[in-house]
Short mmCIF file of C-alpha atoms in Angstrom, two decimals:
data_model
loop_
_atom_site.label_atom_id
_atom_site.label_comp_id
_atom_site.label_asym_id
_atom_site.label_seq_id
_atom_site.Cartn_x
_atom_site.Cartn_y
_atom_site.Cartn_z
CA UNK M 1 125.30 53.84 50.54
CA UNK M 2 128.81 55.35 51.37
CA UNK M 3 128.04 58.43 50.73
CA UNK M 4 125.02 58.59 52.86
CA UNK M 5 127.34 56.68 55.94
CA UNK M 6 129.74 59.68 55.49
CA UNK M 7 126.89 62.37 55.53
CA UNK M 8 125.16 60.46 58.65
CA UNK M 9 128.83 60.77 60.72
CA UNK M 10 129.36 64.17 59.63
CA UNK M 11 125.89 65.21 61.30
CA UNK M 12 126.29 63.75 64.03
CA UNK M 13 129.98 65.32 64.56
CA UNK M 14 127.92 68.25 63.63
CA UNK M 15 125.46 67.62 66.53
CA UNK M 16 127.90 67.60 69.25
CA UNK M 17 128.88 71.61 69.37
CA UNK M 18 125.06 72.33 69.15
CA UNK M 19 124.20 69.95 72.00
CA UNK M 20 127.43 71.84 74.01
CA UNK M 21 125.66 74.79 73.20
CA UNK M 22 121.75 73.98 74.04
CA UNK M 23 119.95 76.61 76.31
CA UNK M 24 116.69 76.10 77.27
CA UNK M 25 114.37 78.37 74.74
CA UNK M 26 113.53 81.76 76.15
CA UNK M 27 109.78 82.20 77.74
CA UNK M 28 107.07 82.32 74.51
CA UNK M 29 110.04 80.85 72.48
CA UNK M 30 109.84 77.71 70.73
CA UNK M 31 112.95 75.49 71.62
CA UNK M 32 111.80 73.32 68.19
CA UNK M 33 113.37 75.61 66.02
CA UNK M 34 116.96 75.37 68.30
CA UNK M 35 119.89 74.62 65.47
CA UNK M 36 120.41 71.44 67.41
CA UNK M 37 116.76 70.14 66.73
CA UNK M 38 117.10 71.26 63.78
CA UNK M 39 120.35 69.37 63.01
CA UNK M 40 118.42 66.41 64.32
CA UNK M 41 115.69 66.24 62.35
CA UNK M 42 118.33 67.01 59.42
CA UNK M 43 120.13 63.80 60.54
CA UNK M 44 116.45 61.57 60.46
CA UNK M 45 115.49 62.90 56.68
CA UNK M 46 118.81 61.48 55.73
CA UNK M 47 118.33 58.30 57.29
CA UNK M 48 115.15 57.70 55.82
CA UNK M 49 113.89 56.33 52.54
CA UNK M 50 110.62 57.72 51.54
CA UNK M 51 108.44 55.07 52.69
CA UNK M 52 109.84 55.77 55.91
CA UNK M 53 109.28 59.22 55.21
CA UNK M 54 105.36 58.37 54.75
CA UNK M 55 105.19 56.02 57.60
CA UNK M 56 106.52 58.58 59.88
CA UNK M 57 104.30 61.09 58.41
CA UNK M 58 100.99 58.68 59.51
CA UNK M 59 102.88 57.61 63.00
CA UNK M 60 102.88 61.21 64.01
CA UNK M 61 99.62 61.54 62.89
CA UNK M 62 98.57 59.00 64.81
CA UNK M 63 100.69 60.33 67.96
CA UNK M 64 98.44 63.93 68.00
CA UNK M 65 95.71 61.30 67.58
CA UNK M 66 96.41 59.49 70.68
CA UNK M 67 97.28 62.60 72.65
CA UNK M 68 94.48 64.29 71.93
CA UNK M 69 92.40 61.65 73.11
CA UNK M 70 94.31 60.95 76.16
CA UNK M 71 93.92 64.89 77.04
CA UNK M 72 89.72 64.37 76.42
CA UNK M 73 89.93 61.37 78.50
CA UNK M 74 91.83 63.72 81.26
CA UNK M 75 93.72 60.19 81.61
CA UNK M 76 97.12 61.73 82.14
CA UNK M 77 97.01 62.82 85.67
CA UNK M 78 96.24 59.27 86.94
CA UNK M 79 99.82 58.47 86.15
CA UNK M 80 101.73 59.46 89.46
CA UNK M 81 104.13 62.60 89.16
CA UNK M 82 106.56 60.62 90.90
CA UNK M 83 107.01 56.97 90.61
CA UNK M 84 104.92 54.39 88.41
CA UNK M 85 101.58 52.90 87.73
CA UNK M 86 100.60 49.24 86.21
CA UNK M 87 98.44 49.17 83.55
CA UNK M 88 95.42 48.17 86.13
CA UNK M 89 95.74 50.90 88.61
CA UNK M 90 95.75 53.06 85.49
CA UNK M 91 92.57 51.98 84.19
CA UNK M 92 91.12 51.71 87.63
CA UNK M 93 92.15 55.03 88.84
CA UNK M 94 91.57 56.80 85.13
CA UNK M 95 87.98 55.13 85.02
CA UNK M 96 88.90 54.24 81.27
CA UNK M 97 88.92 50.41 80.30
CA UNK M 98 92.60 49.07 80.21
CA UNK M 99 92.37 47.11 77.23
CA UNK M 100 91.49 50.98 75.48
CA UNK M 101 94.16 52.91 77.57
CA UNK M 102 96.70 49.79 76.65
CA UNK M 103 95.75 50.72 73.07
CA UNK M 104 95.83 54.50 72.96
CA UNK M 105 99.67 54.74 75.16
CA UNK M 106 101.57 52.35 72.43
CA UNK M 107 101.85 55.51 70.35
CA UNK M 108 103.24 57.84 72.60
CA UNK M 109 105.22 55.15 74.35
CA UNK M 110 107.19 54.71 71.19
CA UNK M 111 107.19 58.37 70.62
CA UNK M 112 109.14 58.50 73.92
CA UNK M 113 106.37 60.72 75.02
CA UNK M 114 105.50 58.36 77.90
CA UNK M 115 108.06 55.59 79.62
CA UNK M 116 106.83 52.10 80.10
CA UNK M 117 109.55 49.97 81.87
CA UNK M 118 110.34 47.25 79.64
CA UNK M 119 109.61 44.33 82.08
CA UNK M 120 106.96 45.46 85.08
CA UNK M 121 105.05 46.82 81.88
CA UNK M 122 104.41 50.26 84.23
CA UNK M 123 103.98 53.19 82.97
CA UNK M 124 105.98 56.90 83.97
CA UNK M 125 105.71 60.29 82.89
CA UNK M 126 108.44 61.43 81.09
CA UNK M 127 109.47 65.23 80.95
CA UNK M 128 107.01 65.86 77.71
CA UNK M 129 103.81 63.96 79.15
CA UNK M 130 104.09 65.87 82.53
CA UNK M 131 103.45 69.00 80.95
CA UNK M 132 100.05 68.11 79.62
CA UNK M 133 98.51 67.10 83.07
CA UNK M 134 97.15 70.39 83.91
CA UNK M 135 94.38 70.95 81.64
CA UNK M 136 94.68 75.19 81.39
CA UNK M 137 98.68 74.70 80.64
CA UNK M 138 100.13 76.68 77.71
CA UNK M 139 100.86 72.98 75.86
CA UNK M 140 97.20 71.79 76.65
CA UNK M 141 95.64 74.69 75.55
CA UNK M 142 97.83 75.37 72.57
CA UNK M 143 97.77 71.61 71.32
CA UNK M 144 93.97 71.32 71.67
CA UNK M 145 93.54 74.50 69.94
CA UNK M 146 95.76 73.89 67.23
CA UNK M 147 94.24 70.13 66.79
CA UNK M 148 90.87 71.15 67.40
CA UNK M 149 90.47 73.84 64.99
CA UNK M 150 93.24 72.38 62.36
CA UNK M 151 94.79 69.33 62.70
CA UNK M 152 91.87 67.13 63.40
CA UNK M 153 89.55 69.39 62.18
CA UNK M 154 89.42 71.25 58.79
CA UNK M 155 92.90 70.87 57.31
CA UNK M 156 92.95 67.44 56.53
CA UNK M 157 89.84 68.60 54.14
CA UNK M 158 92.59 70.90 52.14
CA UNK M 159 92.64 68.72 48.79
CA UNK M 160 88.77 68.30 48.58
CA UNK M 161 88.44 72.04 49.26
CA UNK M 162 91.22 73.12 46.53
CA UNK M 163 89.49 70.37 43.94
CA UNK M 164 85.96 71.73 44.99
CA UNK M 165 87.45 75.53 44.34
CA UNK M 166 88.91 74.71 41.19
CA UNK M 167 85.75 73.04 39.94
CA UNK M 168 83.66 77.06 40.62
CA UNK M 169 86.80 78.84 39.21
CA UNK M 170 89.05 76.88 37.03
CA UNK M 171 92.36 78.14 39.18
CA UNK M 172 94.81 76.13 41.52
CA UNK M 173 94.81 78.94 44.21
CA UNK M 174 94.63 79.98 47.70
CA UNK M 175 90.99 79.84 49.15
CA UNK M 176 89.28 82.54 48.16
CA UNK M 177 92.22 84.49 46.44
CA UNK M 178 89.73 85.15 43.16
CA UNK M 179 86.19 85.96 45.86
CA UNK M 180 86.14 86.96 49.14
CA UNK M 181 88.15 84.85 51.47
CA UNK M 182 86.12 85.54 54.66
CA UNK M 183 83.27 83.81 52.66
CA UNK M 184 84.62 81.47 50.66
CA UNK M 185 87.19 79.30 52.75
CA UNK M 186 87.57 75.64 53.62
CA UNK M 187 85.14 76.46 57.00
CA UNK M 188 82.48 78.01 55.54
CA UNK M 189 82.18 75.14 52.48
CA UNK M 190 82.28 72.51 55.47
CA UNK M 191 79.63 74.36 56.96
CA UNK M 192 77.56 74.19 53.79
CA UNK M 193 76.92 78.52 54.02
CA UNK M 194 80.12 79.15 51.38
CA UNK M 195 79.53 82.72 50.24
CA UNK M 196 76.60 83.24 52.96
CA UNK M 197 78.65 83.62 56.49
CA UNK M 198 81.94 84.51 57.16
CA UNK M 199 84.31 81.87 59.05
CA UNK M 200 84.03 83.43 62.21
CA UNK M 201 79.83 83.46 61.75
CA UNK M 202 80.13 80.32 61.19
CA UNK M 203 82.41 79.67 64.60
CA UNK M 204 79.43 81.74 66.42
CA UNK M 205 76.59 78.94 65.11
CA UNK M 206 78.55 76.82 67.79
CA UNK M 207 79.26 78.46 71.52
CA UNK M 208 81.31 76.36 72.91
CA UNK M 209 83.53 76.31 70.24
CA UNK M 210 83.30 80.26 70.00
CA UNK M 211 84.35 79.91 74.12
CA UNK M 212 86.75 77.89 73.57
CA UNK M 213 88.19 80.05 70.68
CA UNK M 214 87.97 83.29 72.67
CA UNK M 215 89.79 81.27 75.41
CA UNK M 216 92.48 80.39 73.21
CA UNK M 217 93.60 83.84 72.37
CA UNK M 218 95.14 84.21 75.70
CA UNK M 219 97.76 81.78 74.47
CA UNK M 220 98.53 84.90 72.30
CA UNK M 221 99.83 86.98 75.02
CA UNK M 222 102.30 83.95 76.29
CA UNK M 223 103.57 83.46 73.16
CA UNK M 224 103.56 86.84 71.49
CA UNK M 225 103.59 89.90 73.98
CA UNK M 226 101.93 93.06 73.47
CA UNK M 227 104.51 95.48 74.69
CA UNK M 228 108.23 95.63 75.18
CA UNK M 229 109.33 96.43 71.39
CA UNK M 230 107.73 99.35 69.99
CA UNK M 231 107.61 103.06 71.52
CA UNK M 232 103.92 103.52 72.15
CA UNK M 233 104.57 106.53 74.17
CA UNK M 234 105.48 108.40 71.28
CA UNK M 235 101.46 108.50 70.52
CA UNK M 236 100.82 110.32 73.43
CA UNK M 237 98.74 113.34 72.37
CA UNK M 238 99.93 116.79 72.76
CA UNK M 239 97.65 119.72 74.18
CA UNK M 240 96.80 121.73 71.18
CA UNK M 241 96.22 117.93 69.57
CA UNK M 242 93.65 116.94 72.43
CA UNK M 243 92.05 120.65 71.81
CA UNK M 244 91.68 118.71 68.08
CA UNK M 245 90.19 116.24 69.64
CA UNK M 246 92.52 114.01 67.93
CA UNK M 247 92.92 110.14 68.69
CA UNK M 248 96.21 108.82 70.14
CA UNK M 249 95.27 105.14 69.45
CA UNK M 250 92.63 102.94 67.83
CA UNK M 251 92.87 99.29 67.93
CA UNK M 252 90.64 98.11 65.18
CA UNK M 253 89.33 94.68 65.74
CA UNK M 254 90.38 94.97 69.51
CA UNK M 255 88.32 91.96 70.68
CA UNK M 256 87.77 92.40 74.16
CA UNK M 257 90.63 95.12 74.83
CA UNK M 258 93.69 92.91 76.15
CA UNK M 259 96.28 94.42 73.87
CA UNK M 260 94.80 97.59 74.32
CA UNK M 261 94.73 97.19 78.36
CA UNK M 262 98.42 95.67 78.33
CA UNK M 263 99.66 98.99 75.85
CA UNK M 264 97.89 101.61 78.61
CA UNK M 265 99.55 100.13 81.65
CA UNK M 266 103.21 99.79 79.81
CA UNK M 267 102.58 103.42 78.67
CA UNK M 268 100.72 105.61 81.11
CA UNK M 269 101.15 108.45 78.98
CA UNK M 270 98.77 107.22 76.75
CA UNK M 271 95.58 108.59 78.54
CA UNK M 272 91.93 106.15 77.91
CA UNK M 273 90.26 109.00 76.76
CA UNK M 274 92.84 109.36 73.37
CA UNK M 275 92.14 105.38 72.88
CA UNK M 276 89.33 103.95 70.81
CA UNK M 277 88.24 100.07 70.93
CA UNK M 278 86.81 98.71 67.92
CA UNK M 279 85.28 95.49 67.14
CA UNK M 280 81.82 93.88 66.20
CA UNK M 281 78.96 95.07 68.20
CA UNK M 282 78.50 91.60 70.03
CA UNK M 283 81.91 91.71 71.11
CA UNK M 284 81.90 95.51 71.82
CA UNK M 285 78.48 95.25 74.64
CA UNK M 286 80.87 92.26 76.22
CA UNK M 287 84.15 94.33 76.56
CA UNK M 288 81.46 96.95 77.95
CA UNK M 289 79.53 94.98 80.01
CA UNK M 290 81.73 92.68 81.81
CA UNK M 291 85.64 94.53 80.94
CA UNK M 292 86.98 91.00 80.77
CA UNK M 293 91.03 93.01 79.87
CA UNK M 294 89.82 95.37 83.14
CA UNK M 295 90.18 97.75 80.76
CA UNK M 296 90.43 101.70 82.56
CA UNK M 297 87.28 104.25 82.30
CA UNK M 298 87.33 106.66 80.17
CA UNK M 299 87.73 104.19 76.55
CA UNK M 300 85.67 104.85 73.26
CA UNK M 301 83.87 101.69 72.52
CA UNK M 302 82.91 101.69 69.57
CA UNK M 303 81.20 98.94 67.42
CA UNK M 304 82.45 98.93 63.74
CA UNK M 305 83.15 96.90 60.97
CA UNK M 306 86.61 97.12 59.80
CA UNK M 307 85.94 96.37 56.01
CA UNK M 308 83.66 99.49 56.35
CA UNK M 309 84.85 103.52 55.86
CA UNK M 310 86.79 103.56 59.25
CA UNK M 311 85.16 106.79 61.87
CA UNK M 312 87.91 108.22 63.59
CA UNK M 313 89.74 110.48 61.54
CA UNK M 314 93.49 111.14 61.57
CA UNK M 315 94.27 109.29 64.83
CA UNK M 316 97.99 108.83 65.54
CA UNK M 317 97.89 105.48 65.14
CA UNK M 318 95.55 102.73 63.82
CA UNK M 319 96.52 99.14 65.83
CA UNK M 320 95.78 96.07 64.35
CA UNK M 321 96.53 93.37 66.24
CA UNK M 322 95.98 89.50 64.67
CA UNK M 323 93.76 90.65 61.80
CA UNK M 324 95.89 90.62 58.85
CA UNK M 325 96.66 86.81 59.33
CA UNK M 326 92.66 86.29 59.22
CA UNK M 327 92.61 88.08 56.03
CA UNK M 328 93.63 87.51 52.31
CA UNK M 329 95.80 89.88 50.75
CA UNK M 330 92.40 91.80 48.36
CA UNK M 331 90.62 91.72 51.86
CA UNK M 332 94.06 93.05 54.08
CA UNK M 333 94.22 95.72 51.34
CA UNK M 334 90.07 96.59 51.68
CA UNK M 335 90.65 96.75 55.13
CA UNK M 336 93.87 98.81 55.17
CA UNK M 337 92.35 101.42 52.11
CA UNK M 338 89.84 102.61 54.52
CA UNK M 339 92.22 103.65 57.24
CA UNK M 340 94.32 105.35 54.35
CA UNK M 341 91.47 107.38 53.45
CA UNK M 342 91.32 108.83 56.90
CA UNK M 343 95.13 108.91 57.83
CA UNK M 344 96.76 112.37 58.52
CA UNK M 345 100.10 112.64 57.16
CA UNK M 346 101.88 111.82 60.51
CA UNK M 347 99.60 108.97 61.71
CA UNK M 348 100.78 105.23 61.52
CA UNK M 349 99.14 102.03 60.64
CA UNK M 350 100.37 99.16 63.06
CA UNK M 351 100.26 95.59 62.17
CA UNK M 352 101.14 93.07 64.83
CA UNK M 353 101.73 89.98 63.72
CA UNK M 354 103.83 87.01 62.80
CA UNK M 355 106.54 87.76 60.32
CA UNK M 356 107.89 84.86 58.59
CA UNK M 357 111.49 84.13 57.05
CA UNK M 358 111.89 85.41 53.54
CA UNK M 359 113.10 81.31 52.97
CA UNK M 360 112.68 78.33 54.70
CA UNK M 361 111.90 78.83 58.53
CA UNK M 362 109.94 77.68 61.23
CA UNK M 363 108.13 74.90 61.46
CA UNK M 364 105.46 76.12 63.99
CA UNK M 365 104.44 79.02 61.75
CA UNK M 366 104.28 77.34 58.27
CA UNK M 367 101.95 75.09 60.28
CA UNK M 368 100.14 78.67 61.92
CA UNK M 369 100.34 79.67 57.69
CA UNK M 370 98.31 76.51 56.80
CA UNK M 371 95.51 77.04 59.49
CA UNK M 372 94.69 80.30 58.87
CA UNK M 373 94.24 78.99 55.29
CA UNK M 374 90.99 77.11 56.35
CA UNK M 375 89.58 80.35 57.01
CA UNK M 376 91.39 82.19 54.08
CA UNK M 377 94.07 84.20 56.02
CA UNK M 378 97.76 83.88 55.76
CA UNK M 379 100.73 84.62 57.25
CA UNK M 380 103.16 87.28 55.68
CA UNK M 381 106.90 87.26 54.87
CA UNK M 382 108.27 90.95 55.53
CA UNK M 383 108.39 91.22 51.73
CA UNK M 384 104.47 90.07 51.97
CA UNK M 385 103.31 93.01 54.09
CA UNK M 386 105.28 95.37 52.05
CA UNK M 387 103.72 94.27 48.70
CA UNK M 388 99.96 94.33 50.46
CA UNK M 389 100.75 97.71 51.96
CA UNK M 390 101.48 99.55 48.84
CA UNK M 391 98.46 98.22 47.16
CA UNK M 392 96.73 99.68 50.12
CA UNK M 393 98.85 103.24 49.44
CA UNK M 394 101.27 102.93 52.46
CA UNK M 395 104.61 101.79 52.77
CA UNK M 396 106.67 100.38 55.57
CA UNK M 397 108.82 102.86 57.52
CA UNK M 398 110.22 100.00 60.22
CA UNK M 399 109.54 96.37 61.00
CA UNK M 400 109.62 96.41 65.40
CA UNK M 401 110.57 92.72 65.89
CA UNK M 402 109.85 91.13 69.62
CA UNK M 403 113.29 89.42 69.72
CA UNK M 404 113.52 86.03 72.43
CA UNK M 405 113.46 83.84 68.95
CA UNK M 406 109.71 84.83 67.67
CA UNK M 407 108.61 85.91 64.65
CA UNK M 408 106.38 88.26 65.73
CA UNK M 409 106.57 91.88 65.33
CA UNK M 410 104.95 95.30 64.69
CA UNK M 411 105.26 96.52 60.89
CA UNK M 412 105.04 100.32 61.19
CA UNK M 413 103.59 101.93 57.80
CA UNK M 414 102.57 105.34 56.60
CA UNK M 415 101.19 107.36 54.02
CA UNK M 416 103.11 106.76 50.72
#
């Protein structure tokens, strides 16, 4: 018990330099992984016991619970943004029943999340709960998304999926490390067509939930920028190449062409007519047809399948943008073997993605690592990309990293 007094005040002596120190996190930052959060939460696990480690595990479980419902309800923005509300006026002026509301905001009051003063019983927004009242916020979106399609959906089914796995293939593994992870993943078995439809088929069976998916990706471009940390002008095609015919850029699995859009403006000596979209015909006639990334004329679109031999042929650069964390590393390497059998000996292969710490790290992307697992992807340490890429037959020649406290970055590969 002394000794864990004495670590206790140490931390918090510790804490008092960081809090000195506290800036707010950068734009598309996340001020969770700050040293003096950190330190906090550092602080907690030694204060704890492990039952209080599991009830805290099932309180906070129950706090995305109770948010998430809150946010469906769209019961948030009937507390005032100013000021406070009594539990009546609440219900009255949410249209939800108070003795369900009363229920649902003991959670996030004792989470702090929301204030209720201790004697009128009223409740107040707090910092945290304000920025959840618009609905198309960065926090709404990315919560929902992240509970939605994780959280409250498919990752709590982990352990039945790994036990279900082991039963077909006698191996504790990733999902689908020994079969092909697009088919074989915790979404696809829930889905009852394992081994039939890929996760993202199986996302397309729904269209709202395919909306809502395609919606979410703009959270992408908040959080992880396209441009500002690798040289894209350096593509740019010279005369005697553009005699060739030659490709400056093809973004394979483009989607609907944002990256691609955001690259041409930053870089206007990229010209449209040395860029090539790529993605699945579906998505390819909507880019077309209604340009959602107002992409510029004079674009290849071009519908193709990525784990197929790759078209274009010794392009300058081959951009791919959020695919490797859909994939597993046999698929990453399928994938990245056809654009070696097509790469000249100058072009590039350009993975943008999240790199994670060799050790330990940040919290938001173990928990980005585990939901891509429901539809066998990963995420990659820097040592993880360079193992996949020379299995594939290139090696890394410069990791671009986006800086502002993110993990993301472009890994820059070539021929080996």
């Amino acid at each position: 018990m002394a000794d864990t007094r004495a670590r206790l005040q140490a931390l918090v002596q510790e804490l008092i330099p960081l809090a000195e120190k506290y800036e707010e996190p950068a734009p598309g930052a996340f001020g969770i992984e700050d040293p003096l959060i950190t330190k906090a939460k550092e602080l907690i696990a030694q204060a704890q016991a492990p039952v209080d480690y599991a009830t805290s595990l099932m309180v906070t479980t129950l706090e995305a619970i109770s948010l998430r419902t809150l946010l469906q309800l769209n019961a948030l923005q009937a507390i005032p943004a100013s000021g406070s509300i009594s539990l009546t006026d609440f219900s009255t002026k949410s249209g939800v029943q108070d003795s369900l509301l009363e229920r649902l905001l003991r959670v996030p009051v004792n989470a702090n999340f929301i204030d209720q003063d201790s004697t009128s019983g009223e409740y107040s927004h707090t910092h945290l709960s304000q920025g959840f009242t618009d609905p198309n916020s960065m926090p709404c979106r990315l919560f929902s998304f992240i509970y939605d399609e994780g959280l409250g959906g498919l990752m709590p089914l982990l352990p039945q999926y790994l036990t279900h796995q082991h039963a077909q293939t006698g191996k504790w593994e990733e999902p689908g490390a020994s079969r092909d992870s697009t088919r074989f993943n915790i979404q696809t078995w829930h889905a009852n067509v394992e081994g039939v439809k890929t996760a993202f088929e199986v996302m397309e069976m729904n269209p709202e939930r395919m909306k809502r998916f395609q919606t979410s990706m703009a959270i992408g471009e908040q959080l992880n920028p396209f441009v500002g940390y690798y040289n894209f002008d350096k593509l740019a095609v010279s005369s005697d190449e553009e005699e060739a015919d030659r490709k400056a850029l093809v973004d394979v699995g483009g989607g609907q062409g944002l990256a691609l859009a955001a690259i041409l403006k930053a870089h206007p000596s990229l010209k449209p007519t040395h860029c090539v979209l790529q993605d699945t015909a579906p998505v390819i006639a909507l880019a077309q047809t209604s340009n959602p990334a107002n992409l510029p004329p004079g674009i290849t679109y071009q519908p193709h399948d990525f784990f197929l031999a790759q078209p274009i042929l010794n392009a300058k650069a081959y951009y791919l943008k959020a695919i490797a964390h859909d994939l597993s590393d046999a698929n990453l390497v399928a994938v990245l073997r056809e654009l070696v059998a097509v790469m000249a000996a100058d072009s590039r292969a350009l993975i943008a993605e999240n790199v994670l710490p060799e050790r330990g790290g940040s919290g938001v992307m173990a928990l980005m690592d585990l939901m891509m697992m429901g539809i066998g992807g990963k995420e990659r340490t820097e040592e993880g990309f360079r193992r996949v890429l020379r299995q594939a037959g290139l090696v890394v020649d410069w990791v671009h990293r986006a800086g502002g406290g993110r993990n993301y970055a472009i890994v820059e590969a070539r021929l080996e």
